Structures are given as structure tokens and as C-alpha cells.
Amino acid sequence: MPQQKQEVGSAVIDSSCLIHLWKLQLVKELILVFSRVYVPVHVQEEVRRKGRTKRKLRELMRDLDPFLQICTVGNSYDSQLLYDKQLNPQARIGRGESEVIIQARERQISQVLIDDKRGRQVAIQHTLIVVDLLDILALLKKNGVIQEVKPLLAKLGKSYIPKATRLKGFLKEIEEF
């Protein structure tokens, strides 16, 4: 597959980040942070399986076209090596995270939006810049898009539980803006 030109400010998003941002009604605000966000096909399928999001996600994708783009992995074997335990017994991440990492590499995009701890670790091993939900909320607060982060995290409840030490440090740091 021929190399594509790197897009400045683009990112590839995983299902957990997309679902949480959608629940907080902040997907559109990603436009303030990135020039384009790619959604791998498997991530789109994962999100569509979650409750009543299928129709609403389709509408959101249509409304945000061309900013939010569905993308397909060019080399599915590379992706499989990261998630398929039969092919690679050391595989530690799911297919969604795998497609995010491979899409970023294929498109020469340096930033990935991943919340899953193992997914973040593998992305870092692939020299990608990992941005998680807390990072996005911090950027949105810094830019004045949101006023407070705690109520948003409370709204997500148990569906979003970052590592306690990360959350504690984040909340302390975010109060300084």
C-alpha cells in the first residue's frame, strides 16, 4: 500500500473514547482540537452494538462529514498480529485498539484516542502519541469549551473509571486552569 501524506492535527479514535464523548455530547467539540478524526470500521461496528447508538451515530457521522471519517485498515494482517491470540499468543489488545494503531501508522498520523490501558501501552510502543478522555477534557476546559470536568465524569459514572492515581492527579491539575 502506498504511503499517504501525514495530516497535521488528525487522530484515530477508539470506541471507548467515541462512546464517552458521545454520552457527554462532546464529539463535535473535537473539531476544536483536531483537523480530522478517523474511525476504523471495527470501531464503528463496536459503537453500533452499544445500545441505541446505531441510528444516532450514523446521524452524527453524517453531520460531521468530512471531519469524522470511517476508514479501513489497508493491511489486515498487521492488525491481526496485535489482537489475534491464535496468530500471536502475546496479543494483549482488542481488535478496535489494533485497528486504531494500524490506521494511525498507515496514515502516518501520530495521535490516537485510546482509553484502554493495554491499548495505550501498545500504541506507545508503536511511537504514537496517546490521548485519552481525560486529556481531551483538559484541552476542552483549557479552551473554555467546558467549565467543569467533575460533573462530566460523574455523568459517565461507572462506565468510565480511570486509574485512581491518574484521576486524582488530573483533577488537581485541571483545577489550576
PDB file of C-alpha atoms in Angstrom:
ATOM      1  CA  MET A   1       0.000   0.000   0.000  1.00  0.00           C
ATOM      2  CA  PRO A   2       1.464   3.419  -0.927  1.00  0.00           C
ATOM      3  CA  GLN A   3       2.337   5.781   1.891  1.00  0.00           C
ATOM      4  CA  GLN A   4      -0.129   8.613   2.425  1.00  0.00           C
ATOM      5  CA  LYS A   5       0.847  12.160   3.301  1.00  0.00           C
ATOM      6  CA  GLN A   6       0.684  12.876   7.041  1.00  0.00           C
ATOM      7  CA  GLU A   7      -2.248  15.019   8.122  1.00  0.00           C
ATOM      8  CA  VAL A   8      -1.379  17.617  10.740  1.00  0.00           C
ATOM      9  CA  GLY A   9      -3.705  17.539  13.715  1.00  0.00           C
ATOM     10  CA  SER A  10      -5.501  14.344  12.733  1.00  0.00           C
ATOM     11  CA  ALA A  11      -6.202  11.463  15.091  1.00  0.00           C
ATOM     12  CA  VAL A  12      -7.667   7.967  15.041  1.00  0.00           C
ATOM     13  CA  ILE A  13     -10.284   7.219  17.713  1.00  0.00           C
ATOM     14  CA  ASP A  14     -11.197   4.041  19.602  1.00  0.00           C
ATOM     15  CA  SER A  15     -14.722   3.011  20.561  1.00  0.00           C
ATOM     16  CA  SER A  16     -14.477   3.797  24.290  1.00  0.00           C
ATOM     17  CA  CYS A  17     -13.382   7.401  23.654  1.00  0.00           C
ATOM     18  CA  LEU A  18     -16.035   7.835  20.977  1.00  0.00           C
ATOM     19  CA  ILE A  19     -18.788   6.392  23.200  1.00  0.00           C
ATOM     20  CA  HIS A  20     -17.815   8.508  26.210  1.00  0.00           C
ATOM     21  CA  LEU A  21     -17.574  11.697  24.165  1.00  0.00           C
ATOM     22  CA  TRP A  22     -20.916  10.861  22.571  1.00  0.00           C
ATOM     23  CA  LYS A  23     -22.531  10.344  26.003  1.00  0.00           C
ATOM     24  CA  LEU A  24     -21.155  13.734  27.086  1.00  0.00           C
ATOM     25  CA  GLN A  25     -22.298  15.329  23.796  1.00  0.00           C
ATOM     26  CA  LEU A  26     -18.733  16.467  23.097  1.00  0.00           C
ATOM     27  CA  VAL A  27     -17.914  14.672  19.827  1.00  0.00           C
ATOM     28  CA  LYS A  28     -18.481  17.841  17.791  1.00  0.00           C
ATOM     29  CA  GLU A  29     -16.065  19.716  20.050  1.00  0.00           C
ATOM     30  CA  LEU A  30     -13.216  17.513  18.785  1.00  0.00           C
ATOM     31  CA  ILE A  31     -13.193  19.890  15.813  1.00  0.00           C
ATOM     32  CA  LEU A  32     -11.534  22.424  18.116  1.00  0.00           C
ATOM     33  CA  VAL A  33      -8.681  20.023  18.830  1.00  0.00           C
ATOM     34  CA  PHE A  34      -8.169  18.015  15.618  1.00  0.00           C
ATOM     35  CA  SER A  35      -8.440  18.748  11.904  1.00  0.00           C
ATOM     36  CA  ARG A  36      -9.892  15.280  11.230  1.00  0.00           C
ATOM     37  CA  VAL A  37     -10.743  12.198  13.278  1.00  0.00           C
ATOM     38  CA  TYR A  38     -10.694   8.748  11.684  1.00  0.00           C
ATOM     39  CA  VAL A  39     -12.973   5.958  12.917  1.00  0.00           C
ATOM     40  CA  PRO A  40     -11.824   2.449  11.927  1.00  0.00           C
ATOM     41  CA  VAL A  41     -14.587   0.198  10.601  1.00  0.00           C
ATOM     42  CA  HIS A  42     -14.379  -2.204  13.548  1.00  0.00           C
ATOM     43  CA  VAL A  43     -14.627   0.698  15.997  1.00  0.00           C
ATOM     44  CA  GLN A  44     -17.743   1.866  14.177  1.00  0.00           C
ATOM     45  CA  GLU A  45     -19.185  -1.653  14.468  1.00  0.00           C
ATOM     46  CA  GLU A  46     -18.353  -1.800  18.210  1.00  0.00           C
ATOM     47  CA  VAL A  47     -20.068   1.521  18.838  1.00  0.00           C
ATOM     48  CA  ARG A  48     -23.113   0.496  16.848  1.00  0.00           C
ATOM     49  CA  ARG A  49     -23.511  -2.612  19.032  1.00  0.00           C
ATOM     50  CA  LYS A  50     -23.802  -0.472  22.164  1.00  0.00           C
ATOM     51  CA  GLY A  51     -27.465   0.156  22.981  1.00  0.00           C
ATOM     52  CA  ARG A  52     -29.430   2.638  20.918  1.00  0.00           C
ATOM     53  CA  THR A  53     -26.459   4.396  19.365  1.00  0.00           C
ATOM     54  CA  LYS A  54     -26.735   2.905  15.877  1.00  0.00           C
ATOM     55  CA  ARG A  55     -29.070   5.488  14.332  1.00  0.00           C
ATOM     56  CA  LYS A  56     -27.697   8.396  16.352  1.00  0.00           C
ATOM     57  CA  LEU A  57     -24.117   7.526  15.466  1.00  0.00           C
ATOM     58  CA  ARG A  58     -24.999   7.325  11.787  1.00  0.00           C
ATOM     59  CA  GLU A  59     -26.603  10.791  12.034  1.00  0.00           C
ATOM     60  CA  LEU A  60     -23.569  12.151  13.877  1.00  0.00           C
ATOM     61  CA  MET A  61     -21.188  10.733  11.267  1.00  0.00           C
ATOM     62  CA  ARG A  62     -23.291  12.292   8.510  1.00  0.00           C
ATOM     63  CA  ASP A  63     -23.439  15.659  10.307  1.00  0.00           C
ATOM     64  CA  LEU A  64     -19.694  15.716  10.913  1.00  0.00           C
ATOM     65  CA  ASP A  65     -18.635  14.532   7.446  1.00  0.00           C
ATOM     66  CA  PRO A  66     -15.814  15.095   6.363  1.00  0.00           C
ATOM     67  CA  PHE A  67     -14.382  15.772   9.850  1.00  0.00           C
ATOM     68  CA  LEU A  68     -15.305  12.323  11.208  1.00  0.00           C
ATOM     69  CA  GLN A  69     -14.197   9.746   8.630  1.00  0.00           C
ATOM     70  CA  ILE A  70     -14.728   5.987   8.530  1.00  0.00           C
ATOM     71  CA  CYS A  71     -11.513   4.264   7.498  1.00  0.00           C
ATOM     72  CA  THR A  72     -10.456   0.761   6.572  1.00  0.00           C
ATOM     73  CA  VAL A  73      -7.216  -0.949   7.547  1.00  0.00           C
ATOM     74  CA  GLY A  74      -5.070  -1.479   4.475  1.00  0.00           C
ATOM     75  CA  ASN A  75      -3.082  -4.393   5.889  1.00  0.00           C
ATOM     76  CA  SER A  76      -5.425  -6.519   7.992  1.00  0.00           C
ATOM     77  CA  TYR A  77      -2.601  -8.971   8.803  1.00  0.00           C
ATOM     78  CA  ASP A  78      -0.721  -6.274  10.781  1.00  0.00           C
ATOM     79  CA  SER A  79      -3.890  -5.558  12.695  1.00  0.00           C
ATOM     80  CA  GLN A  80      -4.493  -9.257  13.343  1.00  0.00           C
ATOM     81  CA  LEU A  81      -0.994  -9.648  14.779  1.00  0.00           C
ATOM     82  CA  LEU A  82      -1.932  -7.201  17.519  1.00  0.00           C
ATOM     83  CA  TYR A  83      -5.245  -8.765  18.576  1.00  0.00           C
ATOM     84  CA  ASP A  84      -5.484 -12.403  17.364  1.00  0.00           C
ATOM     85  CA  LYS A  85      -4.201 -14.745  20.090  1.00  0.00           C
ATOM     86  CA  GLN A  86      -4.098 -17.712  17.690  1.00  0.00           C
ATOM     87  CA  LEU A  87      -1.809 -15.801  15.349  1.00  0.00           C
ATOM     88  CA  ASN A  88       0.137 -14.120  18.144  1.00  0.00           C
ATOM     89  CA  PRO A  89      -0.127 -15.681  21.636  1.00  0.00           C
ATOM     90  CA  GLN A  90       1.250 -12.437  23.143  1.00  0.00           C
ATOM     91  CA  ALA A  91      -1.607 -10.327  21.715  1.00  0.00           C
ATOM     92  CA  ARG A  92      -2.911  -8.110  24.525  1.00  0.00           C
ATOM     93  CA  ILE A  93      -5.410  -5.745  22.951  1.00  0.00           C
ATOM     94  CA  GLY A  94      -8.775  -5.897  21.241  1.00  0.00           C
ATOM     95  CA  ARG A  95      -9.482  -5.558  17.563  1.00  0.00           C
ATOM     96  CA  GLY A  96     -10.684  -1.954  17.903  1.00  0.00           C
ATOM     97  CA  GLU A  97      -7.461  -0.745  19.525  1.00  0.00           C
ATOM     98  CA  SER A  98      -5.494  -2.774  16.995  1.00  0.00           C
ATOM     99  CA  GLU A  99      -7.226  -1.104  14.044  1.00  0.00           C
ATOM    100  CA  VAL A 100      -6.696   2.332  15.611  1.00  0.00           C
ATOM    101  CA  ILE A 101      -2.946   1.716  15.919  1.00  0.00           C
ATOM    102  CA  ILE A 102      -2.559   0.253  12.425  1.00  0.00           C
ATOM    103  CA  GLN A 103      -4.693   3.009  10.860  1.00  0.00           C
ATOM    104  CA  ALA A 104      -2.558   5.656  12.524  1.00  0.00           C
ATOM    105  CA  ARG A 105       0.607   4.001  11.228  1.00  0.00           C
ATOM    106  CA  GLU A 106      -0.771   3.544   7.703  1.00  0.00           C
ATOM    107  CA  ARG A 107      -1.961   7.156   7.530  1.00  0.00           C
ATOM    108  CA  GLN A 108       1.184   8.474   9.267  1.00  0.00           C
ATOM    109  CA  ILE A 109      -0.918  10.038  11.995  1.00  0.00           C
ATOM    110  CA  SER A 110       0.877  10.455  15.290  1.00  0.00           C
ATOM    111  CA  GLN A 111      -2.107  10.788  17.668  1.00  0.00           C
ATOM    112  CA  VAL A 112      -4.538   8.103  18.765  1.00  0.00           C
ATOM    113  CA  LEU A 113      -7.515   8.495  21.095  1.00  0.00           C
ATOM    114  CA  ILE A 114      -7.496   5.392  23.306  1.00  0.00           C
ATOM    115  CA  ASP A 115      -8.674   4.899  26.906  1.00  0.00           C
ATOM    116  CA  ASP A 116      -7.843   1.207  27.370  1.00  0.00           C
ATOM    117  CA  LYS A 117      -4.632   0.820  29.417  1.00  0.00           C
ATOM    118  CA  ARG A 118      -3.187  -2.027  27.325  1.00  0.00           C
ATOM    119  CA  GLY A 119      -4.173  -0.258  24.122  1.00  0.00           C
ATOM    120  CA  ARG A 120      -2.334   2.866  25.289  1.00  0.00           C
ATOM    121  CA  GLN A 121       0.758   0.823  26.143  1.00  0.00           C
ATOM    122  CA  VAL A 122       0.851  -0.865  22.718  1.00  0.00           C
ATOM    123  CA  ALA A 123       0.246   2.466  20.970  1.00  0.00           C
ATOM    124  CA  ILE A 124       3.193   3.995  22.844  1.00  0.00           C
ATOM    125  CA  GLN A 125       5.345   1.020  21.796  1.00  0.00           C
ATOM    126  CA  HIS A 126       4.398   1.951  18.213  1.00  0.00           C
ATOM    127  CA  THR A 127       5.668   5.506  18.912  1.00  0.00           C
ATOM    128  CA  LEU A 128       2.199   7.027  18.805  1.00  0.00           C
ATOM    129  CA  ILE A 129       1.005   9.912  20.962  1.00  0.00           C
ATOM    130  CA  VAL A 130      -1.829   8.651  23.116  1.00  0.00           C
ATOM    131  CA  VAL A 131      -4.656  10.988  24.067  1.00  0.00           C
ATOM    132  CA  ASP A 132      -7.316   9.671  26.427  1.00  0.00           C
ATOM    133  CA  LEU A 133     -10.647  11.080  27.571  1.00  0.00           C
ATOM    134  CA  LEU A 134      -9.058  12.968  30.468  1.00  0.00           C
ATOM    135  CA  ASP A 135      -6.621  14.652  28.064  1.00  0.00           C
ATOM    136  CA  ILE A 136      -9.480  15.671  25.765  1.00  0.00           C
ATOM    137  CA  LEU A 137     -11.496  17.077  28.671  1.00  0.00           C
ATOM    138  CA  ALA A 138      -8.437  19.023  29.845  1.00  0.00           C
ATOM    139  CA  LEU A 139      -7.979  20.518  26.368  1.00  0.00           C
ATOM    140  CA  LEU A 140     -11.649  21.453  26.157  1.00  0.00           C
ATOM    141  CA  LYS A 141     -11.516  23.075  29.592  1.00  0.00           C
ATOM    142  CA  LYS A 142      -8.335  24.961  28.693  1.00  0.00           C
ATOM    143  CA  ASN A 143     -10.061  26.291  25.566  1.00  0.00           C
ATOM    144  CA  GLY A 144     -13.139  27.358  27.552  1.00  0.00           C
ATOM    145  CA  VAL A 145     -15.473  24.862  25.869  1.00  0.00           C
ATOM    146  CA  ILE A 146     -16.397  23.234  29.173  1.00  0.00           C
ATOM    147  CA  GLN A 147     -16.398  24.871  32.589  1.00  0.00           C
ATOM    148  CA  GLU A 148     -16.031  21.862  34.890  1.00  0.00           C
ATOM    149  CA  VAL A 149     -14.781  18.322  34.435  1.00  0.00           C
ATOM    150  CA  LYS A 150     -16.057  16.622  37.617  1.00  0.00           C
ATOM    151  CA  PRO A 151     -19.765  16.757  36.630  1.00  0.00           C
ATOM    152  CA  LEU A 152     -18.919  15.221  33.254  1.00  0.00           C
ATOM    153  CA  LEU A 153     -17.034  12.363  34.882  1.00  0.00           C
ATOM    154  CA  ALA A 154     -19.916  11.894  37.315  1.00  0.00           C
ATOM    155  CA  LYS A 155     -22.318  11.730  34.353  1.00  0.00           C
ATOM    156  CA  LEU A 156     -20.306   8.828  32.921  1.00  0.00           C
ATOM    157  CA  GLY A 157     -20.416   7.035  36.259  1.00  0.00           C
ATOM    158  CA  LYS A 158     -19.008   3.526  36.375  1.00  0.00           C
ATOM    159  CA  SER A 159     -18.759   3.281  32.580  1.00  0.00           C
ATOM    160  CA  TYR A 160     -15.569   5.344  32.847  1.00  0.00           C
ATOM    161  CA  ILE A 161     -13.138   4.535  35.629  1.00  0.00           C
ATOM    162  CA  PRO A 162      -9.557   5.643  35.006  1.00  0.00           C
ATOM    163  CA  LYS A 163      -6.769   4.577  37.312  1.00  0.00           C
ATOM    164  CA  ALA A 164      -7.373   6.365  40.631  1.00  0.00           C
ATOM    165  CA  THR A 165      -3.888   7.920  40.820  1.00  0.00           C
ATOM    166  CA  ARG A 166      -4.240   9.293  37.266  1.00  0.00           C
ATOM    167  CA  LEU A 167      -7.669  10.749  38.055  1.00  0.00           C
ATOM    168  CA  LYS A 168      -6.543  12.314  41.340  1.00  0.00           C
ATOM    169  CA  GLY A 169      -3.543  13.997  39.702  1.00  0.00           C
ATOM    170  CA  PHE A 170      -5.657  15.067  36.744  1.00  0.00           C
ATOM    171  CA  LEU A 171      -8.340  16.690  38.907  1.00  0.00           C
ATOM    172  CA  LYS A 172      -5.707  18.569  40.904  1.00  0.00           C
ATOM    173  CA  GLU A 173      -4.009  19.777  37.728  1.00  0.00           C
ATOM    174  CA  ILE A 174      -7.266  20.739  35.978  1.00  0.00           C
ATOM    175  CA  GLU A 175      -8.342  22.986  38.866  1.00  0.00           C
ATOM    176  CA  GLU A 176      -5.370  25.220  38.054  1.00  0.00           C
ATOM    177  CA  PHE A 177      -6.815  26.328  34.671  1.00  0.00           C
TER     178      PHE A 177
END
